[in-house]
Each structure stands twice: as structure tokens, then as C-alpha cells.
PDB file of C-alpha atoms and ligand atoms in Angstrom:
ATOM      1  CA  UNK H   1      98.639  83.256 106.553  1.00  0.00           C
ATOM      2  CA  UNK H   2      99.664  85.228 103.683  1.00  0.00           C
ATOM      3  CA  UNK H   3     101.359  83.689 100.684  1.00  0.00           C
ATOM      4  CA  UNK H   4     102.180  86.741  99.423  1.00  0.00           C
ATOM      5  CA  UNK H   5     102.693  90.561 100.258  1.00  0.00           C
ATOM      6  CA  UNK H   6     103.160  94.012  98.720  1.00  0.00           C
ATOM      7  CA  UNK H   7     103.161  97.551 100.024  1.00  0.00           C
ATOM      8  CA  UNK H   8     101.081 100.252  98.547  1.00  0.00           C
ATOM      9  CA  UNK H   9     101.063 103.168 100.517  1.00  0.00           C
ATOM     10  CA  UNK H  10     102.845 104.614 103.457  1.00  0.00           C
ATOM     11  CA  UNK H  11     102.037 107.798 104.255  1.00  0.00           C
ATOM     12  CA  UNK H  12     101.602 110.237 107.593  1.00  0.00           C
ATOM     13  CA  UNK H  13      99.325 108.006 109.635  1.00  0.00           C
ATOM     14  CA  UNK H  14      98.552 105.606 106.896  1.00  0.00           C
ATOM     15  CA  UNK H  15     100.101 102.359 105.356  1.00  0.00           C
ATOM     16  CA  UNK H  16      98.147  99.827 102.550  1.00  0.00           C
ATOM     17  CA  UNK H  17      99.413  96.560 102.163  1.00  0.00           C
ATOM     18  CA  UNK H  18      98.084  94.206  99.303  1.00  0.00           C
ATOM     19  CA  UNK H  19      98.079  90.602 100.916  1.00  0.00           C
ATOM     20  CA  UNK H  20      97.568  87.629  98.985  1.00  0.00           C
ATOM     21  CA  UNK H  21      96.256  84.591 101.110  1.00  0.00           C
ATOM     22  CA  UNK H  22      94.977  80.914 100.075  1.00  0.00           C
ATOM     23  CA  UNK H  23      91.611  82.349 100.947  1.00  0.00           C
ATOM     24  CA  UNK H  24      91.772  85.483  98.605  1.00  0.00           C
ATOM     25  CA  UNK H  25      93.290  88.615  97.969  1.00  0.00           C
ATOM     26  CA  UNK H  26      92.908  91.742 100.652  1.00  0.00           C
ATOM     27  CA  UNK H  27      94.043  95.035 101.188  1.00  0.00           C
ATOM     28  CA  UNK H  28      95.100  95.445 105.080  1.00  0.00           C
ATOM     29  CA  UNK H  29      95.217  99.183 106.134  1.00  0.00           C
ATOM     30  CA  UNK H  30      97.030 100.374 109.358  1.00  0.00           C
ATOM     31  CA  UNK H  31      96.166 103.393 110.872  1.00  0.00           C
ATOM     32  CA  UNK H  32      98.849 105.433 113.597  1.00  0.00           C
ATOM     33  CA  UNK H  33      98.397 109.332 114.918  1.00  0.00           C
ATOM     34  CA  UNK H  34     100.369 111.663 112.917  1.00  0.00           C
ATOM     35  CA  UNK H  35     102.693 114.021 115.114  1.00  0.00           C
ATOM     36  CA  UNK H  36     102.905 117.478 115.077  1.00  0.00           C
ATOM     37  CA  UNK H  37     105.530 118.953 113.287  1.00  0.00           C
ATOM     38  CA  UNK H  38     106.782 122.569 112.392  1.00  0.00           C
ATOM     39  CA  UNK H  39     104.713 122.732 108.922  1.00  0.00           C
ATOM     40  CA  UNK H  40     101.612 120.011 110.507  1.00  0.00           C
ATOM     41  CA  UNK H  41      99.598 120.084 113.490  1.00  0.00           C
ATOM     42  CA  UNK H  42      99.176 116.685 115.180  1.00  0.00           C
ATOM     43  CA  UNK H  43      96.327 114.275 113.868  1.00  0.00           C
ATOM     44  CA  UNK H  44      95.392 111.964 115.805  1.00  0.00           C
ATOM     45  CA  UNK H  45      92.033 110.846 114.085  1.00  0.00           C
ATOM     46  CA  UNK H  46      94.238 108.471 111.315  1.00  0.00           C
ATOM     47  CA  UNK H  47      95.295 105.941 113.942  1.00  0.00           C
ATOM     48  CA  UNK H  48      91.419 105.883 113.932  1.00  0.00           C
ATOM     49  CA  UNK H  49      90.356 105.805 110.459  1.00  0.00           C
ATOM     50  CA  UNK H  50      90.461 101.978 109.925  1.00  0.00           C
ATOM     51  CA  UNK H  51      88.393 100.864 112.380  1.00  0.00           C
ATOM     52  CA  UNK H  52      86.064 103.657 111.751  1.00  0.00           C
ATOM     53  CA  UNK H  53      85.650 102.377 107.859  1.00  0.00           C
ATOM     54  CA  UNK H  54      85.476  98.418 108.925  1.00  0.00           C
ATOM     55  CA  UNK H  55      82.718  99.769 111.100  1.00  0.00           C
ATOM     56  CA  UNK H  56      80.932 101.196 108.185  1.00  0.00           C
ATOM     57  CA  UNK H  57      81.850  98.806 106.104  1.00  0.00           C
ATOM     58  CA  UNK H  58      80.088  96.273 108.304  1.00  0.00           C
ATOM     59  CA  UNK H  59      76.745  98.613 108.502  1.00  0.00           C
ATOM     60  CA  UNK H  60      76.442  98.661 105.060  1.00  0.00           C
ATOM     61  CA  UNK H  61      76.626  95.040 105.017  1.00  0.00           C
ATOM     62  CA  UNK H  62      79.993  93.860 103.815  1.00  0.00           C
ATOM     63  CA  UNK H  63      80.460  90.820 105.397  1.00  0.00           C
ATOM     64  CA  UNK H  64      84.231  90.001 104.680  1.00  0.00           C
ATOM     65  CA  UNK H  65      85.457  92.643 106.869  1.00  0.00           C
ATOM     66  CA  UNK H  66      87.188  92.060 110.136  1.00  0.00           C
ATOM     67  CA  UNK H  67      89.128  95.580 112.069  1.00  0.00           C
ATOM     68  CA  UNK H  68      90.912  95.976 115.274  1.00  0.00           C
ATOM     69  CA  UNK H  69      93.719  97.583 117.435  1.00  0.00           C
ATOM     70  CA  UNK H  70      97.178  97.635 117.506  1.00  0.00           C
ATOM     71  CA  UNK H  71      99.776  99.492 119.828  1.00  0.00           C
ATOM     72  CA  UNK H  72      99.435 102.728 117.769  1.00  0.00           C
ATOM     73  CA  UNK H  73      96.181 102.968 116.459  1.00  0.00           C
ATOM     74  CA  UNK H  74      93.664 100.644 114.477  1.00  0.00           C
ATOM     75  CA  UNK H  75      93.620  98.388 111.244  1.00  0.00           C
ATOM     76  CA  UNK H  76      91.015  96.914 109.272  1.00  0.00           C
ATOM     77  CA  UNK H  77      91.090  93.986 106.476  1.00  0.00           C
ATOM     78  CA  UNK H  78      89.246  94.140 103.273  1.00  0.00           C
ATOM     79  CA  UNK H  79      88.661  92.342  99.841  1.00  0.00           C
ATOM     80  CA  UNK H  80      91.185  93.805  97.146  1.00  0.00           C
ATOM     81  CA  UNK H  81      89.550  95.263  94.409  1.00  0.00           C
ATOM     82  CA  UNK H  82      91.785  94.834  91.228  1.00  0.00           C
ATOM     83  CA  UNK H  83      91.797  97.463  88.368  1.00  0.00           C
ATOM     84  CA  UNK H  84      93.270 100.452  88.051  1.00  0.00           C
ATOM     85  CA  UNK H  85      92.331 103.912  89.403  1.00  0.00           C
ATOM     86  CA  UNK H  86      89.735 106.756  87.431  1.00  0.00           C
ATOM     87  CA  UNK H  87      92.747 108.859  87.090  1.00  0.00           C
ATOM     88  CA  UNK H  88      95.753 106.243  86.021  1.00  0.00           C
ATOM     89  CA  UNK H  89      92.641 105.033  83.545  1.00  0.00           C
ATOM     90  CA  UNK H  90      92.343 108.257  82.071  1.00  0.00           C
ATOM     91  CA  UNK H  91      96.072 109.055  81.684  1.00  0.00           C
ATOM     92  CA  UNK H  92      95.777 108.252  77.503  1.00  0.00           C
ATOM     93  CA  UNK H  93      93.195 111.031  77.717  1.00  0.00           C
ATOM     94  CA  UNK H  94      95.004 113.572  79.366  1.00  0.00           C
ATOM     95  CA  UNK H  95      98.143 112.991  77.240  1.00  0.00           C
ATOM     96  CA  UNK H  96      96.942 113.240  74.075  1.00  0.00           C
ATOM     97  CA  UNK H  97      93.586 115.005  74.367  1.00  0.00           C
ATOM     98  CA  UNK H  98      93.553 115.760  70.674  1.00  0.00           C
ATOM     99  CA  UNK H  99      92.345 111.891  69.716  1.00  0.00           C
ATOM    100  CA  UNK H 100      91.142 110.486  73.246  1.00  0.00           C
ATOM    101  CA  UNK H 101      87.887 111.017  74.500  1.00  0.00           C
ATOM    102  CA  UNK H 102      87.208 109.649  77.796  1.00  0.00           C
ATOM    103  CA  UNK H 103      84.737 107.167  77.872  1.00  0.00           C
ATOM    104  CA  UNK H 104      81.160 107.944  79.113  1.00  0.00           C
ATOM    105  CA  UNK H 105      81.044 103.767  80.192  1.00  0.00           C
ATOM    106  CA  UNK H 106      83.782 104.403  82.916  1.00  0.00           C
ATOM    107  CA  UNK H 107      82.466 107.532  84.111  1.00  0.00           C
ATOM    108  CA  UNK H 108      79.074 105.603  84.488  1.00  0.00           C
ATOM    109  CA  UNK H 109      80.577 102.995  86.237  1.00  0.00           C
ATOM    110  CA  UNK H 110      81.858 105.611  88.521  1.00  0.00           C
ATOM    111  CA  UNK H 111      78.432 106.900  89.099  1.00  0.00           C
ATOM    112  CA  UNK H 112      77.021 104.148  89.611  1.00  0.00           C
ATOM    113  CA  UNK H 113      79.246 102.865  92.398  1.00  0.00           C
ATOM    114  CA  UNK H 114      78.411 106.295  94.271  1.00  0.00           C
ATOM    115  CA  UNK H 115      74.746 106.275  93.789  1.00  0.00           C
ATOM    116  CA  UNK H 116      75.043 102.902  95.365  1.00  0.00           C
ATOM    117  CA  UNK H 117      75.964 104.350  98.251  1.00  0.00           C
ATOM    118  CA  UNK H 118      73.433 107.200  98.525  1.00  0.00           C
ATOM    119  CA  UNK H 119      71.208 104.840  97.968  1.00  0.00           C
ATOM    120  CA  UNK H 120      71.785 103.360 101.651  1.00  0.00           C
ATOM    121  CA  UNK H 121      71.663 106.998 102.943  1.00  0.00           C
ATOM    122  CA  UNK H 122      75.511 107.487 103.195  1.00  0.00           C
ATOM    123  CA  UNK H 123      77.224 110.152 102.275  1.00  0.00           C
ATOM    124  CA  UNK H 124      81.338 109.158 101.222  1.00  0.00           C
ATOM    125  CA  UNK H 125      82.922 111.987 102.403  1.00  0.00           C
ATOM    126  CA  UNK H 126      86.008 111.416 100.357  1.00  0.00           C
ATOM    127  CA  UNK H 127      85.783 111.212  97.003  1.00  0.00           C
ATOM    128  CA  UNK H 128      88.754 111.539  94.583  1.00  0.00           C
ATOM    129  CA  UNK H 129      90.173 110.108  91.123  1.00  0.00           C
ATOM    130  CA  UNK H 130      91.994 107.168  93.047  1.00  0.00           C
ATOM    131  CA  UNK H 131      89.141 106.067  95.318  1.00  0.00           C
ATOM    132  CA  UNK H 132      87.381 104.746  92.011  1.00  0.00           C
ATOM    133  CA  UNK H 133      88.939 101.435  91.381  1.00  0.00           C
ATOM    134  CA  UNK H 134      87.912 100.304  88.095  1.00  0.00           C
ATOM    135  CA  UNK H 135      87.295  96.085  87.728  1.00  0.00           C
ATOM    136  CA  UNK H 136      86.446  94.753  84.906  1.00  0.00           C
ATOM    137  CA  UNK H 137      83.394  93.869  85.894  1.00  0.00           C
ATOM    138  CA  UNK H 138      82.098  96.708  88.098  1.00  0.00           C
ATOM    139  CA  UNK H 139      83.599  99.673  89.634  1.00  0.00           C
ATOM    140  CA  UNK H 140      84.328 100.002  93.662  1.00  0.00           C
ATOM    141  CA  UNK H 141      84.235 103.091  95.416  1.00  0.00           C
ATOM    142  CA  UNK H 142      86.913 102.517  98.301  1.00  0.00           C
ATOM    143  CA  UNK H 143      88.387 104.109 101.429  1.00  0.00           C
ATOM    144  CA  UNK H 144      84.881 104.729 103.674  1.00  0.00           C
ATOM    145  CA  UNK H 145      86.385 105.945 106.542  1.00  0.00           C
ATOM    146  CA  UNK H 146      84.726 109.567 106.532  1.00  0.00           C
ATOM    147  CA  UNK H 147      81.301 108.188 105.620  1.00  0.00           C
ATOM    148  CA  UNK H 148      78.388 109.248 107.016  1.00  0.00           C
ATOM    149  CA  UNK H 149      74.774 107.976 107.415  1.00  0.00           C
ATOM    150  CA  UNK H 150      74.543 105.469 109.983  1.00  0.00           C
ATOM    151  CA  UNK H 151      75.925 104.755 113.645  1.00  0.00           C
ATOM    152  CA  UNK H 152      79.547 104.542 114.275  1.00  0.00           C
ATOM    153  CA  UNK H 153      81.064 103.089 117.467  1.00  0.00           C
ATOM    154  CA  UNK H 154      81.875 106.125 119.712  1.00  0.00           C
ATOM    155  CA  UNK H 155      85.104 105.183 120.176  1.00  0.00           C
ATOM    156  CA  UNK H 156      86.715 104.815 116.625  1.00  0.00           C
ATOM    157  CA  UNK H 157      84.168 108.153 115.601  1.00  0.00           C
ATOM    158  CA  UNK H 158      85.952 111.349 115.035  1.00  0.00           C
ATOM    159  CA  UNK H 159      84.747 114.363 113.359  1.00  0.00           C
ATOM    160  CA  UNK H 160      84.946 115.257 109.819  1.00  0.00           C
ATOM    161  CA  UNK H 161      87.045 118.059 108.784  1.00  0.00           C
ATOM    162  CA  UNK H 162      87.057 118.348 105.326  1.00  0.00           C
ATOM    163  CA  UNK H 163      89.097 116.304 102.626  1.00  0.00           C
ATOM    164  CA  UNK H 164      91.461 116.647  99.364  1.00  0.00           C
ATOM    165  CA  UNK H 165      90.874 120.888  98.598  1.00  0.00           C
ATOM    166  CA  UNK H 166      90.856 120.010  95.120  1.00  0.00           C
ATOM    167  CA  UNK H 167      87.663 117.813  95.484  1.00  0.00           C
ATOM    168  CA  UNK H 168      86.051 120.028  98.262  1.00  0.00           C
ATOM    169  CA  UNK H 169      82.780 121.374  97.183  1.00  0.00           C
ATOM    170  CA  UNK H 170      82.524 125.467  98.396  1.00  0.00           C
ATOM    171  CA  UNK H 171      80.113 124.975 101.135  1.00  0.00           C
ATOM    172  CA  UNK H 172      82.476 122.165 102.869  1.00  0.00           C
ATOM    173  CA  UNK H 173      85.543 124.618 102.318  1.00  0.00           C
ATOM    174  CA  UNK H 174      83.473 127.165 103.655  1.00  0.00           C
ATOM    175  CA  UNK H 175      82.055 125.448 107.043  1.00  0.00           C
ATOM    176  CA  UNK H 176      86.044 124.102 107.684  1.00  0.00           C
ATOM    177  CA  UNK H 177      87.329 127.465 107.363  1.00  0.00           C
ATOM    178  CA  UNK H 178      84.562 129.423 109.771  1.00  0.00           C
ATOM    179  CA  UNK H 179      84.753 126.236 112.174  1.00  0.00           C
ATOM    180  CA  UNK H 180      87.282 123.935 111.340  1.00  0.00           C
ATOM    181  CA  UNK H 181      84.382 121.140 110.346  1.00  0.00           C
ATOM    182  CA  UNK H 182      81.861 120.081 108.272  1.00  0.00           C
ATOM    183  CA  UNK H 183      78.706 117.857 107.345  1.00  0.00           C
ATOM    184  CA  UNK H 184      79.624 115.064 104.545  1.00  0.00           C
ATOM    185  CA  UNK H 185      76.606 115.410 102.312  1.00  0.00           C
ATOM    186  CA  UNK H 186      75.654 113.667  99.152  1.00  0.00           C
ATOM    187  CA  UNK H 187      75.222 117.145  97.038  1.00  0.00           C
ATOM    188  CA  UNK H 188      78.946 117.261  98.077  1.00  0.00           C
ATOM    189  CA  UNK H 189      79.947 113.716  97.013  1.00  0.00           C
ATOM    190  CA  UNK H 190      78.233 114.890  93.293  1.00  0.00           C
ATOM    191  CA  UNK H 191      80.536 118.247  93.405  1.00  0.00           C
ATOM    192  CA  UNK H 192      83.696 115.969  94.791  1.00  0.00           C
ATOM    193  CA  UNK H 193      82.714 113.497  91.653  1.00  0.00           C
ATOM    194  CA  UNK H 194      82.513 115.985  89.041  1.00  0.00           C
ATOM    195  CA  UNK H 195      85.855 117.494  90.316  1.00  0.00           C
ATOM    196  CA  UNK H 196      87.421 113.839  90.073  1.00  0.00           C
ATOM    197  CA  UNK H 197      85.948 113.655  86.483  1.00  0.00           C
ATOM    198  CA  UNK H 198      87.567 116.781  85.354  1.00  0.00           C
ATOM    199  CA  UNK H 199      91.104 116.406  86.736  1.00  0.00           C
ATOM    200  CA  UNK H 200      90.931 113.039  85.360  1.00  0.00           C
ATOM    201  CA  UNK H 201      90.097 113.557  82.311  1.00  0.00           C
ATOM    202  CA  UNK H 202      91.742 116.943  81.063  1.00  0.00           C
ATOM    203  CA  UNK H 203      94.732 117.364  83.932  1.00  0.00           C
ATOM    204  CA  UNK H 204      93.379 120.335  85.412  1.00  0.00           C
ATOM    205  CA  UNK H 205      91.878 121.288  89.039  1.00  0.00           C
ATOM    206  CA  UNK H 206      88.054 122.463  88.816  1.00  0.00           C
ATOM    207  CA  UNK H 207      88.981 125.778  90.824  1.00  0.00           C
ATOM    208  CA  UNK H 208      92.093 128.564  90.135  1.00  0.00           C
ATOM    209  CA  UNK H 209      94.604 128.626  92.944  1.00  0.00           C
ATOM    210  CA  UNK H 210      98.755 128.082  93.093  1.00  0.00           C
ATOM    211  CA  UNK H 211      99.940 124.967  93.778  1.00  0.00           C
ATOM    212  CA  UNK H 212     102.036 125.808  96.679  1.00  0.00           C
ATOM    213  CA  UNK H 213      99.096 128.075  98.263  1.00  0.00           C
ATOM    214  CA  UNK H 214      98.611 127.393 101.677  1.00  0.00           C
ATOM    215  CA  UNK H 215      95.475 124.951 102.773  1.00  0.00           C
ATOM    216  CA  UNK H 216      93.473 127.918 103.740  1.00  0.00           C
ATOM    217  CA  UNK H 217      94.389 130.178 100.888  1.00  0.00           C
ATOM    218  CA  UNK H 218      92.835 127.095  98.635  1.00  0.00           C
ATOM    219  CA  UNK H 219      89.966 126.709 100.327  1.00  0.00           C
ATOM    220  CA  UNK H 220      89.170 130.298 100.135  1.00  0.00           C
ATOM    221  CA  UNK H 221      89.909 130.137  96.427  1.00  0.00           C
ATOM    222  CA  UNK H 222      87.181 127.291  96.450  1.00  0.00           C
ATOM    223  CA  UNK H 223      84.667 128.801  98.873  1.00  0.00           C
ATOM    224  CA  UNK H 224      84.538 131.753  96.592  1.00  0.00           C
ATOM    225  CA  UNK H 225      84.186 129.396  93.647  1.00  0.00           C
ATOM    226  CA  UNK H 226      86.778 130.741  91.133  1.00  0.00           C
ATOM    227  CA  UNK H 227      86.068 128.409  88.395  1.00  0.00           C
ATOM    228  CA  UNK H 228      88.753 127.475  86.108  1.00  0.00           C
ATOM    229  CA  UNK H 229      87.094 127.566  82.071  1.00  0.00           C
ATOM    230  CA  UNK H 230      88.344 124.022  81.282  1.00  0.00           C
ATOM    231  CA  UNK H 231      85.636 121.646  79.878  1.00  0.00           C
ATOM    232  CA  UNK H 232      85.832 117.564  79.624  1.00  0.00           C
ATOM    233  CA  UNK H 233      85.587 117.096  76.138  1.00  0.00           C
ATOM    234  CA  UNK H 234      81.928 115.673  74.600  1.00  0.00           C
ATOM    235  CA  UNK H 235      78.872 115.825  76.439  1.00  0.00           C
ATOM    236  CA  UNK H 236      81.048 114.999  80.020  1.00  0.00           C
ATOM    237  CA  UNK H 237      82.052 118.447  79.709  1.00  0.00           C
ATOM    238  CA  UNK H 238      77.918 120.173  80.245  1.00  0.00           C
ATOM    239  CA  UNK H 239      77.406 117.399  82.858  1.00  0.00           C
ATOM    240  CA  UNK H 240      80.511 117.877  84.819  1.00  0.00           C
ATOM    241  CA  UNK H 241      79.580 121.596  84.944  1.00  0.00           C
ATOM    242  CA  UNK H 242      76.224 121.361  86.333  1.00  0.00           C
ATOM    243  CA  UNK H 243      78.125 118.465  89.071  1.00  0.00           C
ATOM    244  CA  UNK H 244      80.332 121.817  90.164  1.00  0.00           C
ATOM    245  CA  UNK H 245      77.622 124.090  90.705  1.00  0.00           C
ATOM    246  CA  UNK H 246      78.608 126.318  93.387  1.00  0.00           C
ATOM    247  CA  UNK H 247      75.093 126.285  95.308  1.00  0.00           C
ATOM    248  CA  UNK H 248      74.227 122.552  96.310  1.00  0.00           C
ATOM    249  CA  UNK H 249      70.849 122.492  95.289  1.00  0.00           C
ATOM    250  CA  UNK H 250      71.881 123.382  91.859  1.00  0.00           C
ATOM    251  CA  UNK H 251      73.358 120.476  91.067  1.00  0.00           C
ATOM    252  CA  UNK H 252      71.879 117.052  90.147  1.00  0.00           C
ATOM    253  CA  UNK H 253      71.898 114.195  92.171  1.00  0.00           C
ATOM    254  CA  UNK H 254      73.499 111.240  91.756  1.00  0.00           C
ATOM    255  CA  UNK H 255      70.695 109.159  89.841  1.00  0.00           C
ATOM    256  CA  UNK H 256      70.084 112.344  87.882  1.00  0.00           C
ATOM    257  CA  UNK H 257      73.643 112.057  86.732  1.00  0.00           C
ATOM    258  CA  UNK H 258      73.340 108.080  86.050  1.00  0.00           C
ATOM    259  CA  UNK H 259      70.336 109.003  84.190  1.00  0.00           C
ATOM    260  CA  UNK H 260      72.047 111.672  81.744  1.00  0.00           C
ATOM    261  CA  UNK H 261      74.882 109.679  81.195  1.00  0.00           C
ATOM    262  CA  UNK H 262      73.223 106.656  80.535  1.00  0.00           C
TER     263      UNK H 262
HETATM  264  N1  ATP F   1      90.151  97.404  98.904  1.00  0.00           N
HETATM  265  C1  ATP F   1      91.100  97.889  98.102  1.00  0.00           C
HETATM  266  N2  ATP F   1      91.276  97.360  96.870  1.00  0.00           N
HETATM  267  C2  ATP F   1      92.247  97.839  96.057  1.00  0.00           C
HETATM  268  N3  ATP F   1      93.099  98.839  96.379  1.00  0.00           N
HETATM  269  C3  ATP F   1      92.962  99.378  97.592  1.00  0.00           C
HETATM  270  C4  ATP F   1      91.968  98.957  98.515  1.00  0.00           C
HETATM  271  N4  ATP F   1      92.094  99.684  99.640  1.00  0.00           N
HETATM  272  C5  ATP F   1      93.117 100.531  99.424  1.00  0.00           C
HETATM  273  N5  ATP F   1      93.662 100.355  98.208  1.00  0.00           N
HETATM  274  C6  ATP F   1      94.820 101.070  97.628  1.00  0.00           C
HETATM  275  O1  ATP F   1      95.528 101.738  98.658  1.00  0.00           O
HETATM  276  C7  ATP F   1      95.461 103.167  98.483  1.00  0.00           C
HETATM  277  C8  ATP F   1      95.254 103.848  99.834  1.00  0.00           C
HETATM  278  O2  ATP F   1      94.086 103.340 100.410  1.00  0.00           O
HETATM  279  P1  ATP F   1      93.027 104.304 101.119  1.00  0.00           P
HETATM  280  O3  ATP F   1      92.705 105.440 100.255  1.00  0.00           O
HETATM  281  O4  ATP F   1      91.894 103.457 101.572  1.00  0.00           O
HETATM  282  O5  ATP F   1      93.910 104.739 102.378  1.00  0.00           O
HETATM  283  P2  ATP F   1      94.154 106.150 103.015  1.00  0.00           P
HETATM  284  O6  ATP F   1      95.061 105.928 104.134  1.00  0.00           O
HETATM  285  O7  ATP F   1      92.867 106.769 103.280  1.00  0.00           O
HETATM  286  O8  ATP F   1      94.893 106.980 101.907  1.00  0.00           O
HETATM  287  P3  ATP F   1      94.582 108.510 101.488  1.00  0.00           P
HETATM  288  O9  ATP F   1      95.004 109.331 102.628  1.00  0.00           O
HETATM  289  O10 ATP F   1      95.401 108.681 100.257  1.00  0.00           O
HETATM  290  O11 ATP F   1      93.109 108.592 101.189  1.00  0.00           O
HETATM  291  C9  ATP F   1      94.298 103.381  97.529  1.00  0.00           C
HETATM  292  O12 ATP F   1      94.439 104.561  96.792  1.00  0.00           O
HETATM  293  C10 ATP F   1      94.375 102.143  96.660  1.00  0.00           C
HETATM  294  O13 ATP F   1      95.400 102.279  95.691  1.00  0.00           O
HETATM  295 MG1   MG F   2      92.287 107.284 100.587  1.00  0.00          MG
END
């Protein structure tokens, strides 16, 4: 029974509640199909993207997990992770660039949440600033439901087309544009990482394209790789360049990057 309740999201096809209960806190995500509309095609794959990450959750061995269905889709409960995002961390940073250099410890912790995962043999799928909660002891890398690497129940599956433009590496841009999907890969998790780092820290998108461009004018932009020259200040900046290397096996992997920044 929860004791207490607050909403965090509703979006399309997507609502976050934080839920405080006498057994802990938890984030409880509801999934629903988003309709069609004159600007959106329909997508029904978020009414599945709950279950699909308490399923992956579960294979990678979280045990306090429990997902389900409702009328309209699925829903999944989870631990709440408390801290504030990579990109509400950074804010200071971006403000006042002049005196605040973003701190190599948080971008570690970061890294080290991701390589976690690559260590299991997933791939996240979805990486972005606000998927990086920051604890104070550790940081958690949330929101699994486009993770790859291990089974998936058939039914809550669905495949992956892509994710935020801003943190899509070329060759995923690339593969949804020629075929509407793609393969999550770890090579892209290290572009979408470096891409998180950069927004974060200095306010600006890794690649050159208008904000109101359509989706597949973007991912064009990115495909092509039209590199914006903005640097994260200090020795983030050479890293975070050699995370956004166009081809794949350019750029480092994840321990690499632990390894450098450590
Ligand atoms: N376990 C958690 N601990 C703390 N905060 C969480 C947790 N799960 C979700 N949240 C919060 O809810 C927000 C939305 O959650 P999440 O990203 O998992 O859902 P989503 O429907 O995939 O949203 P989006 O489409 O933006 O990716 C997160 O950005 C975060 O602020
Ligand atoms: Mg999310």
C-alpha cells in the first residue's frame, strides 16, 4: 500500500509515478499505445516497454522487480533511485562555464554504471543525460527497456528503432533511415554517452541541425556526421571526442573510457 505518491512523467504512451511504501521507495511505470495523429504515426510498442524492461531487469538479476498487464498496455515496479539527473547536475556548468568545470568523478560514475552493463553483454539502447541518476553513493543507469543482450519474452519484445536523434550514433541513424531499424550495440552506447557528456556539460548538441528539423532531416544531419566544434572543457573535452567518432571501431570502449578517466 503506498503511503505516499507523486507523478513524474506523463507523456505519449508513458507515465512515472514515484511511490513511497512502508517497504521502500519505487518508481512504477505504465506503459499505453500511442495513437496516430496528424503530425505522429501510431506506436504501439510503449504500452510494451515496461514489461519488456522488468523482463530485462530480471535477466540481469535484479531481484526487486515485479511487471504486468493492465487494460492498455503493461507496467513494471522498480526501486527508486534518488539523486538528480547528469544533465540537472551539470546545470552550474553550463551556466557559468567561465568558473565551472564539470567534474571528471561524476562523469566516471557515469561510466562506470554503463560498463556495468556491457559487462553482462547488454547493450542499453537508450542512453541520454536523464537516464544517469546520480546517488550519492553510486550512479544508476535507468530506463532498460530497449536493451539488448539476452532473451526477452516474445510477447512484450518489439523491435528497436532508434532513440533520442541527439544521442544517436551515425550508423544507428543511418540503418533507421534505409530500414526503419537498427541493432543496439555497445560502440553505440559509448557514442550515445559521449553525446550525453557534451550536452550536459556545455549546452550544446554533438551534431549541427535546426531545432525544428524534421526527425529524418536530423538523422541525416547525424548519419553524415556534421560535427558541431564545441569541446567539454579540460581533458573531458579529447575524451568526449574520440566517444563521437563517426566510425564505431574508432572509438574506445567503455573500460577504455573508465580507464582514461580514472
Ligand atoms: N528507478 C527510477 N529511479 C528514479 N527515477 C526514475 C526511475 N525510473 C524512472 N525515473 C524517472 O522517471 C523518468 C522517466 O522514466 P523512464 O525514462 O524510465 O521512462 P520513459 O517512459 O522511457 O521516458 P522517456 O520516454 O523520457 O525515456 C526518468 O527520467 C526519471 O526522472
Ligand atoms: Mg526514458
Amino acid at each position: 500500500m503506498p503511503v505516499a505518491q507523486r507523478l513524474v512523467t506523463d507523456r505519449r504512451g508513458s507515465t512515472v509515478w514515484e511511490v513511497e511504501s512502508r517497504r521502500g521507495r519505487y518508481a512504477v511505470k505504465l506503459g499505453y499505445p500511442i495513437e496516430a495523429t496528424t503530425d505522429w504515426p501510431a506506436q504501439p510498442w510503449t504500452a510494451l516497454a515496461p514489461a519488456r524492461e522488468g523482463a530485462v531487469l530480471h535477466r540481469l538479476g535484479f531481484e526487486e522487480i515485479a511487471y504486468g498487464e493492465w487494460e492498455r498496455g503493461t507496467w513494471n515496479i522498480q526501486p527508486w533511485h534518488e539523486g538528480p539527473d547528469l544533465y540537472r547536475l551539470w546545470e552550474p556548468c553550463r551556466r557559468d562555464a567561465s568558473s565551472l568545470v564539470p567534474r571528471a568523478g561524476v562523469a566516471l560514475g557515469c561510466v562506470e554504471a554503463l560498463a556495468e552493463l556491457h559487462a553482462k553483454g547488454w547493450a542499453h539502447g537508450d542512453v541520454q543525460p536523464a537516464h544517469f541518476i546520480v546517488g550519492p553513493e553510486r550512479t544508476s543507469l535507468i530506463d532498460l527497456a530497449l536493451a539488448r543482450g539476452g532473451h526477452v519474452p516474445e510477447s512484450y519484445d518489439f523491435p528497436f528503432r532508434g532513440c533520442l536523434v541527439h544521442y544517436e550514433a551515425p550508423e544507428i541513424a543511418r540503418s533507421v533511415l534505409s530500414t526503419g531499424e537498427a541493432q543496439a550495440t555497445r560502440e553505440a552506447d559509448v557514442y550515445a554517452l559521449g553525446a550525453s557528456l557534451l550536452i550536459s556539460a556545455t549546452g550544446w548538441r554533438a551534431v549541427e541541425y535546426p531545432d525544428d528539423a524534421p526527425r529524418p532531416v536530423q538523422r541525416a544531419a547525424v548519419a553524415k556526421g556534421s560535427r558541431r566544434p564545441v569541446k567539454a572543457p579540460g581533458e573531458l573535452g579529447e575524451l568526449i571526442d574520440a566517444m563521437l567518432s563517426h566510425a564505431p571501431e574508432d572509438r574506445p570502449t567503455i573500460h577504455e573510457v573508465g580507464k582514461a578517466l580514472r
